[in-house]
Tab-separated table of C-alpha atoms and ligand atoms in Angstrom:
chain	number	residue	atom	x	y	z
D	1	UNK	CA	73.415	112.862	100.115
D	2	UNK	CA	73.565	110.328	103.183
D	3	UNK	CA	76.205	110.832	105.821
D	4	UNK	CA	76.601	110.389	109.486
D	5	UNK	CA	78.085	112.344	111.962
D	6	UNK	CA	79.352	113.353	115.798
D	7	UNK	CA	80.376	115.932	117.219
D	8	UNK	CA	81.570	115.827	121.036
D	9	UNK	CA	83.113	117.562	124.216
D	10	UNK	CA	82.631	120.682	125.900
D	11	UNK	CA	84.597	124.068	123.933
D	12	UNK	CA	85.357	126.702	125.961
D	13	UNK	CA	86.585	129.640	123.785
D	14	UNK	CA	87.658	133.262	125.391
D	15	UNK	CA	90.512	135.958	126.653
D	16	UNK	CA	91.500	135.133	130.039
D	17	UNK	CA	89.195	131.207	129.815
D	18	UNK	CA	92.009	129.344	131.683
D	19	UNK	CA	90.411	129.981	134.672
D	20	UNK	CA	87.448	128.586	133.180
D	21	UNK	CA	89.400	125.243	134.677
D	22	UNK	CA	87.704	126.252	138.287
D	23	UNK	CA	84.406	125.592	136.693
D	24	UNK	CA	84.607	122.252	135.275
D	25	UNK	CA	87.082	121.488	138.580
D	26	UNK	CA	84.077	118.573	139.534
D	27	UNK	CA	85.542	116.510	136.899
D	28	UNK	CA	88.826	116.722	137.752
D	29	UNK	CA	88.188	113.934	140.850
D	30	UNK	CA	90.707	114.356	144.090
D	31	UNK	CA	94.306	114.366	142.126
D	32	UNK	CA	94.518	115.170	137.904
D	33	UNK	CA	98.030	114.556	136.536
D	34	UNK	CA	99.549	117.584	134.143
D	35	UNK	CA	101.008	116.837	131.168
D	36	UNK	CA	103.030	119.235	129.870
D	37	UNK	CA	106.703	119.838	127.812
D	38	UNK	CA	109.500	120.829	129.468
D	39	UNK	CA	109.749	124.615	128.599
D	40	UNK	CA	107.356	126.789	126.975
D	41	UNK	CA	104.134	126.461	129.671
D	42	UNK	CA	106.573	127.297	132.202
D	43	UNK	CA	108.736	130.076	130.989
D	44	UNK	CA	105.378	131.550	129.469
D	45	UNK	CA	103.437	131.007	132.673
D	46	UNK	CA	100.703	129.237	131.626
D	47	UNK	CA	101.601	126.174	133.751
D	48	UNK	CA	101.892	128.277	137.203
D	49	UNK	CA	98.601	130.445	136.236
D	50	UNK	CA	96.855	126.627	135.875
D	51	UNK	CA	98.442	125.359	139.060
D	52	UNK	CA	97.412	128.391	141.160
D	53	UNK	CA	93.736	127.904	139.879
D	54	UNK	CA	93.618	123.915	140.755
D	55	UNK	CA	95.412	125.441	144.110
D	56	UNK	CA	92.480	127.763	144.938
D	57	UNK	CA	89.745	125.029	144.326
D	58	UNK	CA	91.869	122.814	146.242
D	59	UNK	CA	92.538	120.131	143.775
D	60	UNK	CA	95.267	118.198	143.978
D	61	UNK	CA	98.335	117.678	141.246
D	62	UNK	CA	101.290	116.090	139.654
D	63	UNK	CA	103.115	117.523	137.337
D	64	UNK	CA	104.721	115.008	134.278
D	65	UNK	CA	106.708	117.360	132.417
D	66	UNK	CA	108.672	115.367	130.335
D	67	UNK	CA	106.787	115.444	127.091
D	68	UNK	CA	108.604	116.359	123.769
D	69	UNK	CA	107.659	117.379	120.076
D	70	UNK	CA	106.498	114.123	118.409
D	71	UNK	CA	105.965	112.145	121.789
D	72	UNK	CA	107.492	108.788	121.738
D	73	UNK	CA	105.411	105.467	123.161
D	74	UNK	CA	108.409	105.442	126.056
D	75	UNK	CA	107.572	108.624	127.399
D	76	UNK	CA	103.380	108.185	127.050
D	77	UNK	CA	104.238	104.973	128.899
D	78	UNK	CA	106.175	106.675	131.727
D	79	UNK	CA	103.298	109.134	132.014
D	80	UNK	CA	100.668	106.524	132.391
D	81	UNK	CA	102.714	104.843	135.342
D	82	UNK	CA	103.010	108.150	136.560
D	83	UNK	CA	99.320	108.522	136.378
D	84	UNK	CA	98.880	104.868	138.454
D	85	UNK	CA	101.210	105.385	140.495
D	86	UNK	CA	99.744	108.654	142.060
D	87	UNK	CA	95.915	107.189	141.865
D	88	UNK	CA	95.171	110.203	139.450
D	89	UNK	CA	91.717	110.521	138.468
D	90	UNK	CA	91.809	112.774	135.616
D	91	UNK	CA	93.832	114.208	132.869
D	92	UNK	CA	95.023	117.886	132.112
D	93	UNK	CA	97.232	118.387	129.352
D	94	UNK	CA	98.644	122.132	128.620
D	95	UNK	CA	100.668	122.693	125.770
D	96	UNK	CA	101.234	122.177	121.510
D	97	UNK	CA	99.803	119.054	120.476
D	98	UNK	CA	102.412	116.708	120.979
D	99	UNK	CA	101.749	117.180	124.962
D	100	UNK	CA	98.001	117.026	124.244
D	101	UNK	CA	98.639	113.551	121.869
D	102	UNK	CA	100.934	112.519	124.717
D	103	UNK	CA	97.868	113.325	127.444
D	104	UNK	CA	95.637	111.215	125.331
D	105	UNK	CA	97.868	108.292	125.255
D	106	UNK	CA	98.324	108.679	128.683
D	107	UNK	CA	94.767	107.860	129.425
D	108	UNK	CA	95.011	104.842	127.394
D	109	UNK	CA	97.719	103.766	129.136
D	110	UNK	CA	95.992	104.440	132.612
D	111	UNK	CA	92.847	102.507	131.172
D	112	UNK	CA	94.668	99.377	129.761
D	113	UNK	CA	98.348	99.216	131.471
D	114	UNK	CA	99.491	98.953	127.995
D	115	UNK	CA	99.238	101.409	124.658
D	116	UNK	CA	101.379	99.611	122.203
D	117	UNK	CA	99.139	96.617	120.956
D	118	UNK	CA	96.455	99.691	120.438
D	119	UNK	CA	98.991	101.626	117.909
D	120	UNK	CA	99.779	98.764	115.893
D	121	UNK	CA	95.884	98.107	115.747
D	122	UNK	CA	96.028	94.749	117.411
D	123	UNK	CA	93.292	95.803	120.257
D	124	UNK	CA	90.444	98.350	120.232
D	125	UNK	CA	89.296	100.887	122.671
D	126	UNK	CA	86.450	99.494	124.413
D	127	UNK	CA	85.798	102.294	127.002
D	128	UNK	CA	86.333	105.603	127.625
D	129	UNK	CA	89.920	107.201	129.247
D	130	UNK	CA	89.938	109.195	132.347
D	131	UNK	CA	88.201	112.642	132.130
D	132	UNK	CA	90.537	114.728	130.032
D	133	UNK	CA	91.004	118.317	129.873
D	134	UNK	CA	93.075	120.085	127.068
D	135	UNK	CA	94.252	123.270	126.665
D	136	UNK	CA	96.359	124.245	123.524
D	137	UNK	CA	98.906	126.671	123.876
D	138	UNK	CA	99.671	126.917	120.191
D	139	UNK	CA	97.016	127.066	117.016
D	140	UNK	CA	97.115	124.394	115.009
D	141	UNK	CA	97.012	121.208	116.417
D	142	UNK	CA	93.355	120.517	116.641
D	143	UNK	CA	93.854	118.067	119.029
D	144	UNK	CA	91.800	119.301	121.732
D	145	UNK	CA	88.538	118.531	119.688
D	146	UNK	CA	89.942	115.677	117.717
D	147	UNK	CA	89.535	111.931	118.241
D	148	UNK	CA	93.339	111.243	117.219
D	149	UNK	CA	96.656	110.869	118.781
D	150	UNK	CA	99.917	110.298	117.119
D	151	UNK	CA	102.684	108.687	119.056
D	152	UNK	CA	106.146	107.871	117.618
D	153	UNK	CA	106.887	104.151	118.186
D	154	UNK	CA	110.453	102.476	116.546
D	155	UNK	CA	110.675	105.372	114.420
D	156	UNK	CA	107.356	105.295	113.181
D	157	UNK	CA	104.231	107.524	113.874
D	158	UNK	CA	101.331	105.631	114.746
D	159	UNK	CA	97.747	106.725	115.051
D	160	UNK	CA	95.207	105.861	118.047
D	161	UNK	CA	91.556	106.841	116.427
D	162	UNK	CA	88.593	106.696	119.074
D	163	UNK	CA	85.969	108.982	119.814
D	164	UNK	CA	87.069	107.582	123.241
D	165	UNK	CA	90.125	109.788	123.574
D	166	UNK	CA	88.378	112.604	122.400
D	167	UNK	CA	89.356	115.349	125.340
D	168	UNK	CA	85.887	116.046	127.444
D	169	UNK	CA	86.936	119.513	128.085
D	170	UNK	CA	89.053	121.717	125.497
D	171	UNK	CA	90.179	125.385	127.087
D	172	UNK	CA	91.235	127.917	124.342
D	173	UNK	CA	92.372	130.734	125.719
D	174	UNK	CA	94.269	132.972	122.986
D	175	UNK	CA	96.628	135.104	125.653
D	176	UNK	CA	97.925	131.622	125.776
D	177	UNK	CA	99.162	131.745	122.206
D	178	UNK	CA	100.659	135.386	122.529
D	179	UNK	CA	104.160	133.876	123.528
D	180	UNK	CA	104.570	131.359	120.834
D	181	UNK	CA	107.752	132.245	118.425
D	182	UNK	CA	107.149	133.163	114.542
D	183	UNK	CA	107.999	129.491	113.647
D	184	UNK	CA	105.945	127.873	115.844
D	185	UNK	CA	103.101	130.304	114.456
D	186	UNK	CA	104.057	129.563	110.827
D	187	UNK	CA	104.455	125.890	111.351
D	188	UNK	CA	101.158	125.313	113.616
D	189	UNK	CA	99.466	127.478	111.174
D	190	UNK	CA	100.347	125.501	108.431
D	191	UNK	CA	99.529	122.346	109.736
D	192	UNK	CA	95.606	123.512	110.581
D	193	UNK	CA	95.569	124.432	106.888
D	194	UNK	CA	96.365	121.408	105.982
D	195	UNK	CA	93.999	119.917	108.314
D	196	UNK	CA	91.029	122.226	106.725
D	197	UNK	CA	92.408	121.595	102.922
D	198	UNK	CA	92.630	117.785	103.399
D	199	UNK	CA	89.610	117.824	105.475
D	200	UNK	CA	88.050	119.256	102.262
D	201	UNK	CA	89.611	117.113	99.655
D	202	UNK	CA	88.841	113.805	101.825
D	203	UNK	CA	86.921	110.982	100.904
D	204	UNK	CA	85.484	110.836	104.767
D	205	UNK	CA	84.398	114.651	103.892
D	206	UNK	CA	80.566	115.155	105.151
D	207	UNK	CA	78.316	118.779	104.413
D	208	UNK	CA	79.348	119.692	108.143
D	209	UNK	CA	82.649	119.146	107.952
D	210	UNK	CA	83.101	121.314	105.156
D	211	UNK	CA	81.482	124.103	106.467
D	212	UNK	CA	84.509	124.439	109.724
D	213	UNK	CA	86.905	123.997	106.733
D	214	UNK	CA	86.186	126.455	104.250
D	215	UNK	CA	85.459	128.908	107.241
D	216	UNK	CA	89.024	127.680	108.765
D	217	UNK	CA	90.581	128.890	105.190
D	218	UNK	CA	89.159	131.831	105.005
D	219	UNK	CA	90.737	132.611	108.776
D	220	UNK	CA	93.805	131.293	108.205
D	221	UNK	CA	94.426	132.845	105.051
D	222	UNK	CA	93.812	136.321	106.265
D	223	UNK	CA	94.950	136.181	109.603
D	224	UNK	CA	98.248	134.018	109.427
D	225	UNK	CA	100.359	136.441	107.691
D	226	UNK	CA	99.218	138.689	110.852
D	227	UNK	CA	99.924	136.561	113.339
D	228	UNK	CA	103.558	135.696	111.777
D	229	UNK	CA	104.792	138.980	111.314
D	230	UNK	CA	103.312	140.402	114.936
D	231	UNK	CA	103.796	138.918	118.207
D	232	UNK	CA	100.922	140.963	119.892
D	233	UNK	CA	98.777	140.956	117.249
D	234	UNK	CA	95.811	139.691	119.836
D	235	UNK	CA	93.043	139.970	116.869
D	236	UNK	CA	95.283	137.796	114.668
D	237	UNK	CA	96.160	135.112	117.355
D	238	UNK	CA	92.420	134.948	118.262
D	239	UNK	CA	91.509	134.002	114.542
D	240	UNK	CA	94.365	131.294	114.510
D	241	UNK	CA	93.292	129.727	117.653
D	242	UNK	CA	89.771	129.977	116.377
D	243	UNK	CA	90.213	128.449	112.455
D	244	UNK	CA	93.073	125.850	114.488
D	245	UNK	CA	89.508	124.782	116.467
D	246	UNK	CA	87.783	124.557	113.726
D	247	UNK	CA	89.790	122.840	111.291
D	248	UNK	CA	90.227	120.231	114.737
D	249	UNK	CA	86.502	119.742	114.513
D	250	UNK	CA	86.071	119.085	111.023
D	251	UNK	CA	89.352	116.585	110.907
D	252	UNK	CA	87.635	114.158	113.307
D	253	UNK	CA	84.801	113.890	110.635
D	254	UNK	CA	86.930	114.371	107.692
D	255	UNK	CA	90.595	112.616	108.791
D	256	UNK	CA	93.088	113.843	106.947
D	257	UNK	CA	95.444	112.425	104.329
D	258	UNK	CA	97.773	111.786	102.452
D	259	UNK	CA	99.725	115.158	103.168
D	260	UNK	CA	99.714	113.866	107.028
D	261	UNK	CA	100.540	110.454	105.359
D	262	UNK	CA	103.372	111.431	103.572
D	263	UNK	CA	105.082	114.212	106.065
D	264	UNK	CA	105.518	111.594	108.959
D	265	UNK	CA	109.031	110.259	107.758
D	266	UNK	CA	110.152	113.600	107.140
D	267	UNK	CA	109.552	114.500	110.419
D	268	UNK	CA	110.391	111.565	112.157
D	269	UNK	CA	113.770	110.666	109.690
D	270	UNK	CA	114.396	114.768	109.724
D	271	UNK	CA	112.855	116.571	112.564
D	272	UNK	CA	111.127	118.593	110.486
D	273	UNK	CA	108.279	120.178	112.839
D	274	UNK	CA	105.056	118.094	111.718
D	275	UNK	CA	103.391	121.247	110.076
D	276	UNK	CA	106.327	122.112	108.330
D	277	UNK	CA	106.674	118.626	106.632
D	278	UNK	CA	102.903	118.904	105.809
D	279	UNK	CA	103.552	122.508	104.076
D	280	UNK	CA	106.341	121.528	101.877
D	281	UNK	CA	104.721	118.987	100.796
D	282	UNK	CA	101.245	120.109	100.255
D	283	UNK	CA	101.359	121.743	96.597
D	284	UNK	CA	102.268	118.481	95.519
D	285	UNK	CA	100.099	116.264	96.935
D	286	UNK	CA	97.369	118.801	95.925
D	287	UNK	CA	98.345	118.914	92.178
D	288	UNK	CA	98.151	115.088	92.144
D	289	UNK	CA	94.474	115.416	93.870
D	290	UNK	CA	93.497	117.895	91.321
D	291	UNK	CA	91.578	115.617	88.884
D	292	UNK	CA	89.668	114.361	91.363
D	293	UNK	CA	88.755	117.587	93.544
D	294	UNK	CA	89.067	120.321	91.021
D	295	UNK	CA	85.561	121.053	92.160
D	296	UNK	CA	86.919	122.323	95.866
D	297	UNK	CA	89.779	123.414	94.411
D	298	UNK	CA	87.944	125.660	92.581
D	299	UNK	CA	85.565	127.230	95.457
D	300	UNK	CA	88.031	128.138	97.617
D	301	UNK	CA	90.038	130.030	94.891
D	302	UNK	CA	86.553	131.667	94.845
D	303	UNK	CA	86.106	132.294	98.460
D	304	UNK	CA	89.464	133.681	98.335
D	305	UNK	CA	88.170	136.068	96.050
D	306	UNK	CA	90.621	134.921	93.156
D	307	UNK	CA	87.357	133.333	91.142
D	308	UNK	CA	87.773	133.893	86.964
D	309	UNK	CA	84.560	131.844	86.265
D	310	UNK	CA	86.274	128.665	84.717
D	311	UNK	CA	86.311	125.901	87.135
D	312	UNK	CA	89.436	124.094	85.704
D	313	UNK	CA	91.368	127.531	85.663
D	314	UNK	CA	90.292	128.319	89.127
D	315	UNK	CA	91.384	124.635	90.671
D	316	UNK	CA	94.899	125.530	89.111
D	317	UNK	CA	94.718	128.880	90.312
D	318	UNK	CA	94.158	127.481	93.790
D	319	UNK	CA	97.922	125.708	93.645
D	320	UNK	CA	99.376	129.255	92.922
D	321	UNK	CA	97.168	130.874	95.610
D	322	UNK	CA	98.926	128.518	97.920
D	323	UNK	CA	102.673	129.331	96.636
D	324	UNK	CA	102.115	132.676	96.728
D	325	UNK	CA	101.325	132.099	100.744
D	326	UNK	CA	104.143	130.344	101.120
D	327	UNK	CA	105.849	133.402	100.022
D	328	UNK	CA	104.575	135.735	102.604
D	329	UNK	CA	105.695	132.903	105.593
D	330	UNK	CA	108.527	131.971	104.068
D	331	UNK	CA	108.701	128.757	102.953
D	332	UNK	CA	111.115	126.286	101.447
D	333	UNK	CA	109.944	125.356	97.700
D	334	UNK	CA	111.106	121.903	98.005
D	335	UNK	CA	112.568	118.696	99.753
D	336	UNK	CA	116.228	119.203	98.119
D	337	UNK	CA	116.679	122.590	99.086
D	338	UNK	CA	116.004	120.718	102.536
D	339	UNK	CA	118.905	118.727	102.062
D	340	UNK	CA	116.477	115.779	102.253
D	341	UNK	CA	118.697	112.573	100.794
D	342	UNK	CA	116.936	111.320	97.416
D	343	UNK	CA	117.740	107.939	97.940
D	344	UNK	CA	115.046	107.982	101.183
D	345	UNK	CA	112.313	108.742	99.257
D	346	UNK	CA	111.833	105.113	97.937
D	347	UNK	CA	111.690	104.334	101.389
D	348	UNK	CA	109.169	106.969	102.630
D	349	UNK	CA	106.912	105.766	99.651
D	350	UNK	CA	107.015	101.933	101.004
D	351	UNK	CA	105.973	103.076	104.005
D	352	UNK	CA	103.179	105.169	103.462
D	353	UNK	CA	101.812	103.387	100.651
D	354	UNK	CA	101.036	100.602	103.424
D	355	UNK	CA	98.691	102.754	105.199
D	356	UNK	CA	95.387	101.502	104.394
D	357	UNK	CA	93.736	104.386	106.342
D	358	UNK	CA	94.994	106.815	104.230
D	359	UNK	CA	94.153	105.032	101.245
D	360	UNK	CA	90.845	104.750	102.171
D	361	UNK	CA	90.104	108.334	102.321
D	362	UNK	CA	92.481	109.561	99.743
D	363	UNK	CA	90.273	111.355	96.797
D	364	UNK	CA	92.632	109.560	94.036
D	365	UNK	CA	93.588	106.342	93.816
D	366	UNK	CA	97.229	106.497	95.398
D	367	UNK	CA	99.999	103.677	94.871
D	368	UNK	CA	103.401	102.892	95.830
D	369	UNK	CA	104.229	104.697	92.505
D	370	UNK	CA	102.194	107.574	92.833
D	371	UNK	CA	103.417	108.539	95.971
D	372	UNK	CA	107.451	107.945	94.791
D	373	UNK	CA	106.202	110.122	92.259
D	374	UNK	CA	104.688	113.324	94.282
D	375	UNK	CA	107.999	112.948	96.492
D	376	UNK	CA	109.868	112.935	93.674
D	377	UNK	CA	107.867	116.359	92.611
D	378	UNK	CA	108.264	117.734	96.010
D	379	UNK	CA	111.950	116.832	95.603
D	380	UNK	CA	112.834	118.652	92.394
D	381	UNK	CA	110.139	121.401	93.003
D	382	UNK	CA	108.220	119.954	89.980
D	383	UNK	CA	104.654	121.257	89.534
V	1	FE2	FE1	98.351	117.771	111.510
């Protein structure tokens, strides 16, 4: 067994660890720039709680509120200037992950002067982005541990991959997550178990990596449900903050797949929220992987405590384990009863099947074809 691995940044983790911000306040230089949406930190308070903390150790702020789910290169660019502009010296981005993706691109930006020739993978990061703080306000993400941002550029989402953006400082504080609405729980929750299933099933998979994932299952899978169904369920927003960390830390071993791969145009042509386009979609993908990962397949139906001793039976258990999950949350079975149009599907399949990352790290062998064919699945709810 040979593999190689990093793991970086500082984790805070703890009720009422916000104000763990006054601590690490040294990094923050003279003037940090906040990057943040344009609702939920502010009608939650999160956003005035941070501001009256930078207030009382008398750093200075500007506040770039303009972020939105699925950030697009326009408004990462409009941060950065923002960033210049105001001679910031560090980075603190509150919020889901698009305004902690957005915070990250920022930084290149304020590094470079440019961001775009980095997403289409024309340039490389040589050096690191201004000291960056993040502090999720939803579980799922990852992206406060995770060397990855997404940005949406001409209707595409493109991927910056650098331990160089990895935030130097992640906050998780779960009364943070107490306000977030039963859809943002079910889809943020869904997307970190994706993140810990692909993880798992990836070729870039290492011993570590696996542990934070089939610990991150376990979490989700009991706790989820909880969190959905109660708002101040504290116990159950504390384990999906937690397993949403941990599923972070294994994905920037792991990467993910071709569940992230293929839910991109959905979102992007649909709306659907990113975890949401991962969820419908994962069965499918899963059942195609199954051949080639039976053996994981099988453990967590296991660890799940759904084990019948047959390895092949419990890999295809592990597919129904997941529907019946989807059950509980409420899911949509598949892409049509989405009203998603047939005829994009050949479209969706060109694009993803030229994403040589992906492919890379995908457990099976995955064409053009093969990927028309688990849309098609997801389509007509075909298992
Ligand atoms: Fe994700």
């Amino acid at each position: 067994m040979n593999f190689t691995t990093f793991l970086q940044g500082n984790i805070f983790f703890g009720k009422g660890y916000l104000s763990k911000i006054i601590e690490i306040s040294k990094h923050l230089g003279k003037i940090t720039l906040i990057v943040t949406g344009k609702k939920s930190t502010k009608e939650s308070g999160a956003l005035s709680n941070l501001i009256d903390y930078l207030k009382d150790v008398g750093v200075n702020f500007v506040v770039f509120d303009k972020v939105e789910p699925n950030p697009d290169v326009n408004i990462v660019e409009e941060g950065g200037k923002v960033f210049l502009e105001n001679s910031c010296e560090s980075i603190i981005a509150i919020g889901g992950g698009s305004s902690i993706d957005a915070a990250k691109g920022i930084g290149v930006y304020a590094s470079y002067k440019e961001i775009i020739p980095f997403l289409l993978g024309e340039k490389a990061l040589d050096k690191k982005i201004p000291p960056l703080i993040a502090i999720p306000t939803t579980s799922g993400t990852g992206s406060e541990v995770t060397k990855y941002t997404i940005i949406t550029y001409k209707e595409r989402k493109l991927a910056i991959a650098s331990p160089l953006i990895t935030p130097n400082f992640a906050i998780l504080d779960p009364d943070l997550t107490l306000s977030m609405t039963q859809n943002i729980v079910r889809d943020t929750g869904v997307d970190a178990l994706s993140h810990a299933l692909e993880g798992l099933f990836s070729l870039g998979a290492n011993p570590i990596s696996d542990l934070f994932g089939y610990e991150a299952i376990k979490i989700i899978y009991k706790y989820l449900p909880r969190s959905f169904a109660k708002k101040d369920d504290y116990e159950a927003r504390e384990s999906m903050h937690l397993a949403s960390l941990f599923a972070g830390i294994q994905i920037s071993q792991s990467g993910t797949g071709i569940v992230h791969g293929m839910g991109y145009p959905l979102t992007v042509k649909y709306g659907f929220p990113h975890g949401f386009s991962n969820g419908v979609l994962m069965p499918y993908v899963f059942k195609f992987e199954l051949p080639a990962q039976y053996e994981k397949m099988s453990i967590i139906t296991n660890i799940l405590g759904f084990g019948t001793g047959n390895l092949y039976e419990d890999a295809e258990k592990f597919i129904e384990i997941l529907l019946d999950f989807y059950k509980i949350l409420g899911f949509p079975k598949n892409l049509k009863e989405l009203k998603v149009k047939e005829e994009d599907l050949e479209i969706f399949a060109e694009e993803v099947s030229k994403n040589e990352r992906l492919k890379r790290i995908s457990p099976r062998i995955t064409t053009y074809e093969d990927i028309l064919f688990i849309y098609k699945n997801a389509y007509f709810g075909v298992l």
